[in-house]
GROMACS .gro file of C-alpha atoms in nm:
model
  210
    1MET     CA    1   0.000   0.000   0.000
    2ILE     CA    2   0.281   0.236   0.090
    3PHE     CA    3   0.457   0.134  -0.231
    4MET     CA    4   0.147   0.214  -0.442
    5GLY     CA    5   0.115   0.555  -0.275
    6ALA     CA    6   0.481   0.630  -0.337
    7ARG     CA    7   0.442   0.517  -0.699
    8ARG     CA    8   0.146   0.749  -0.755
    9PHE     CA    9   0.340   1.033  -0.595
   10LEU     CA   10   0.640   0.971  -0.820
   11LEU     CA   11   0.415   0.970  -1.128
   12LYS     CA   12   0.266   1.303  -1.023
   13LEU     CA   13   0.602   1.454  -0.927
   14PRO     CA   14   0.692   1.595  -1.273
   15GLY     CA   15   0.354   1.767  -1.291
   16ILE     CA   16   0.397   1.908  -0.941
   17ILE     CA   17   0.746   2.041  -1.021
   18LEU     CA   18   0.620   2.193  -1.348
   19GLY     CA   19   0.330   2.357  -1.168
   20VAL     CA   20   0.562   2.502  -0.904
   21LEU     CA   21   0.800   2.634  -1.169
   22LEU     CA   22   0.516   2.791  -1.368
   23GLY     CA   23   0.385   2.946  -1.048
   24LEU     CA   24   0.729   3.092  -0.974
   25VAL     CA   25   0.754   3.232  -1.328
   26VAL     CA   26   0.412   3.396  -1.291
   27LEU     CA   27   0.511   3.541  -0.952
   28VAL     CA   28   0.836   3.680  -1.097
   29LEU     CA   29   0.652   3.835  -1.393
   30VAL     CA   30   0.389   3.989  -1.164
   31ALA     CA   31   0.664   4.122  -0.934
   32LEU     CA   32   0.848   4.272  -1.230
   33GLN     CA   33   0.523   4.424  -1.352
   34VAL     CA   34   0.468   4.590  -1.013
   35ILE     CA   35   0.829   4.706  -0.983
   36LEU     CA   36   0.849   4.840  -1.337
   37HIS     CA   37   0.515   5.019  -1.313
   38THR     CA   38   0.669   5.292  -1.101
   39SER     CA   39   0.843   5.624  -1.144
   40ALA     CA   40   1.173   5.437  -1.105
   41LEU     CA   41   1.136   5.304  -1.460
   42GLU     CA   42   1.075   5.657  -1.589
   43LYS     CA   43   1.391   5.778  -1.413
   44ILE     CA   44   1.594   5.494  -1.564
   45ALA     CA   45   1.462   5.570  -1.913
   46CYS     CA   46   1.526   5.945  -1.878
   47LYS     CA   47   1.879   5.883  -1.750
   48ALA     CA   48   1.956   5.648  -2.038
   49ALA     CA   49   1.816   5.894  -2.295
   50SER     CA   50   2.000   6.188  -2.137
   51SER     CA   51   2.334   6.023  -2.211
   52TYR     CA   52   2.260   6.090  -2.580
   53ILE     CA   53   2.110   6.438  -2.535
   54ASP     CA   54   2.296   6.756  -2.439
   55GLY     CA   55   1.977   6.889  -2.284
   56ASP     CA   56   1.682   6.758  -2.088
   57VAL     CA   57   1.457   6.457  -2.143
   58SER     CA   58   1.128   6.419  -1.959
   59ILE     CA   59   0.859   6.151  -1.969
   60GLY     CA   60   0.508   6.202  -1.837
   61ASP     CA   61   0.424   5.833  -1.797
   62LEU     CA   62   0.594   5.504  -1.884
   63ASP     CA   63   0.431   5.164  -1.855
   64LEU     CA   64   0.570   4.818  -1.932
   65SER     CA   65   0.324   4.529  -1.963
   66LEU     CA   66   0.486   4.185  -1.928
   67VAL     CA   67   0.199   3.962  -1.820
   68ARG     CA   68  -0.123   4.058  -1.996
   69ASN     CA   69  -0.039   3.945  -2.351
   70TYR     CA   70   0.283   3.746  -2.306
   71PRO     CA   71   0.491   3.663  -2.516
   72GLU     CA   72   0.399   4.006  -2.655
   73VAL     CA   73   0.547   4.281  -2.440
   74THR     CA   74   0.392   4.626  -2.457
   75VAL     CA   75   0.572   4.952  -2.381
   76SER     CA   76   0.355   5.262  -2.348
   77LEU     CA   77   0.511   5.606  -2.316
   78GLU     CA   78   0.335   5.942  -2.287
   79ASP     CA   79   0.450   6.302  -2.308
   80LEU     CA   80   0.811   6.251  -2.414
   81LEU     CA   81   0.984   6.590  -2.436
   82VAL     CA   82   1.339   6.672  -2.549
   83THR     CA   83   1.449   7.028  -2.472
   84TYR     CA   84   1.763   7.238  -2.437
   85PRO     CA   85   1.829   7.572  -2.257
   86HIS     CA   86   1.662   7.871  -2.421
   87ASP     CA   87   1.989   8.064  -2.441
   88ARG     CA   88   2.183   7.780  -2.610
   89PHE     CA   89   2.157   7.944  -2.953
   90ASP     CA   90   2.119   8.308  -2.851
   91GLY     CA   91   2.232   8.542  -3.124
   92VAL     CA   92   2.138   8.305  -3.407
   93ALA     CA   93   1.792   8.176  -3.315
   94GLY     CA   94   1.499   8.398  -3.402
   95PRO     CA   95   1.233   8.481  -3.139
   96GLU     CA   96   0.961   8.350  -3.372
   97ASP     CA   97   1.130   8.017  -3.445
   98GLU     CA   98   0.894   7.726  -3.383
   99GLY     CA   99   0.987   7.533  -3.072
  100ARG     CA  100   1.114   7.836  -2.882
  101GLY     CA  101   1.002   7.870  -2.520
  102GLU     CA  102   1.067   8.098  -2.225
  103ALA     CA  103   1.302   7.876  -2.023
  104ALA     CA  104   1.374   7.597  -2.271
  105ASP     CA  105   1.340   7.531  -2.644
  106THR     CA  106   1.188   7.211  -2.778
  107LEU     CA  107   1.376   6.988  -3.019
  108ALA     CA  108   1.122   6.706  -3.028
  109SER     CA  109   0.822   6.564  -2.848
  110ILE     CA  110   0.586   6.269  -2.869
  111GLY     CA  111   0.236   6.276  -2.725
  112ARG     CA  112   0.217   5.898  -2.700
  113LEU     CA  113   0.431   5.605  -2.812
  114LEU     CA  114   0.305   5.247  -2.805
  115LEU     CA  115   0.530   4.953  -2.895
  116THR     CA  116   0.423   4.590  -2.895
  117VAL     CA  117   0.720   4.353  -2.927
  118ASP     CA  118   0.733   3.974  -2.958
  119ALA     CA  119   0.964   3.875  -2.671
  120ARG     CA  120   0.990   3.518  -2.801
  121SER     CA  121   1.160   3.629  -3.125
  122PHE     CA  122   1.427   3.808  -2.923
  123LEU     CA  123   1.482   3.521  -2.681
  124ASP     CA  124   1.493   3.257  -2.957
  125ARG     CA  125   1.660   3.440  -3.246
  126GLN     CA  126   1.785   3.772  -3.101
  127GLU     CA  127   1.554   3.954  -3.344
  128MET     CA  128   1.346   4.260  -3.261
  129ASP     CA  129   1.000   4.179  -3.399
  130VAL     CA  130   0.778   4.483  -3.346
  131LYS     CA  131   0.416   4.378  -3.393
  132GLU     CA  132   0.284   4.733  -3.370
  133ALA     CA  133   0.434   5.080  -3.335
  134VAL     CA  134   0.204   5.377  -3.279
  135LEU     CA  135   0.325   5.738  -3.257
  136VAL     CA  136   0.070   6.002  -3.162
  137GLU     CA  137   0.150   6.369  -3.225
  138PRO     CA  138   0.525   6.340  -3.283
  139ARG     CA  139   0.683   6.685  -3.318
  140ALA     CA  140   1.027   6.800  -3.430
  141PHE     CA  141   1.158   7.155  -3.473
  142LEU     CA  142   1.482   7.148  -3.670
  143HIS     CA  143   1.676   7.471  -3.724
  144LYS     CA  144   2.002   7.513  -3.914
  145TYR     CA  145   2.156   7.847  -3.820
  146ASP     CA  146   2.472   7.843  -4.031
  147SER     CA  147   2.707   7.598  -4.201
  148LEU     CA  148   2.840   7.474  -3.865
  149LEU     CA  149   2.553   7.525  -3.621
  150ALA     CA  150   2.216   7.350  -3.592
  151ASN     CA  151   1.990   7.279  -3.298
  152TRP     CA  152   1.989   6.902  -3.358
  153GLN     CA  153   2.354   6.904  -3.252
  154VAL     CA  154   2.224   6.865  -2.896
  155ILE     CA  155   2.196   6.496  -2.989
  156ARG     CA  156   2.517   6.318  -2.891
  157LEU     CA  157   2.608   6.046  -3.138
  158PRO     CA  158   2.831   5.771  -2.995
  159GLU     CA  159   3.189   5.803  -3.114
  160LYS     CA  160   3.358   5.503  -3.270
  161ASP     CA  161   3.692   5.396  -3.130
  162SER     CA  162   3.906   5.262  -3.415
  163THR     CA  163   4.137   5.087  -3.168
  164LYS     CA  164   3.861   4.865  -3.031
  165VAL     CA  165   3.717   4.560  -3.200
  166GLU     CA  166   3.348   4.613  -3.255
  167LYS     CA  167   3.132   4.373  -3.059
  168GLU     CA  168   2.860   4.181  -3.233
  169SER     CA  169   2.521   4.343  -3.176
  170ALA     CA  170   2.287   4.167  -2.935
  171ILE     CA  171   2.007   4.219  -3.190
  172SER     CA  172   2.053   4.042  -3.523
  173GLY     CA  173   1.762   4.203  -3.707
  174TYR     CA  174   1.453   4.421  -3.694
  175SER     CA  175   1.104   4.398  -3.837
  176VAL     CA  176   0.788   4.605  -3.798
  177ASP     CA  177   0.450   4.453  -3.885
  178LYS     CA  178   0.239   4.768  -3.838
  179LEU     CA  179   0.338   5.135  -3.816
  180GLN     CA  180   0.086   5.406  -3.735
  181ILE     CA  181   0.164   5.779  -3.712
  182ASP     CA  182  -0.108   6.019  -3.599
  183ARG     CA  183  -0.098   6.398  -3.642
  184PRO     CA  184   0.278   6.452  -3.685
  185ARG     CA  185   0.443   6.790  -3.737
  186VAL     CA  186   0.804   6.827  -3.848
  187VAL     CA  187   0.947   7.173  -3.917
  188PHE     CA  188   1.282   7.229  -4.090
  189VAL     CA  189   1.427   7.577  -4.143
  190ASP     CA  190   1.766   7.661  -4.296
  191ALA     CA  191   1.857   8.018  -4.200
  192VAL     CA  192   2.142   8.040  -4.453
  193SER     CA  193   1.924   7.954  -4.751
  194PRO     CA  194   1.562   8.001  -4.854
  195LEU     CA  195   1.495   7.637  -4.767
  196ALA     CA  196   1.212   7.568  -4.525
  197ALA     CA  197   0.971   7.279  -4.502
  198THR     CA  198   0.685   7.162  -4.284
  199LEU     CA  199   0.557   6.805  -4.281
  200ALA     CA  200   0.213   6.756  -4.132
  201PHE     CA  201  -0.076   6.519  -4.199
  202SER     CA  202  -0.370   6.361  -4.019
  203ASP     CA  203  -0.258   5.999  -3.995
  204LEU     CA  204  -0.057   5.730  -4.171
  205GLU     CA  205  -0.084   5.354  -4.133
  206LEU     CA  206   0.152   5.103  -4.294
  207GLN     CA  207   0.116   4.729  -4.269
  208GLY     CA  208   0.354   4.459  -4.381
  209GLU     CA  209   0.708   4.369  -4.289
  210PHE     CA  210   0.967   4.643  -4.322
   0.00000   0.00000   0.00000
């Protein structure tokens, strides 16, 4: 009798272990969801972005959803703003230039950004498979003041070190299944030539793999 009970227990043991492991995975995901749904995540994102911007980066709200639609991970970002001090280009910037403010001038902003990424494609193949990318009210105010000076120079591009061997990228490829852009506005003005352009439209939706 004891032997039969032990035998039944041993037969059920793999299922018990699997259930415990799945429970632990769910608990970890829920814990990560709670931890990452805080202002700490916004601070991390702003700090990371600021390393590439000679100015200020602010985010109104940032949410990372790991559990709801796994393996699809959703990142939602609202009120992204990239600015630089108002006096940065004093003497060359005009008072009526779009993007100018009292304390800071705006280089770019996004009302809302929504990215849905297939986590499985990254874990299995190190590919970034974006199922959906939605940008709502993206704005950019680009001003070229002379042959050497432009406001987009506040963006710091990483410098390549020729003495170092380039490491292989952790991401082997990218794909986007759906791209939606709502109410964008991009302004470009070249002060040293008569060139000026404004791009604005209601919405754009592209589907496919690109």
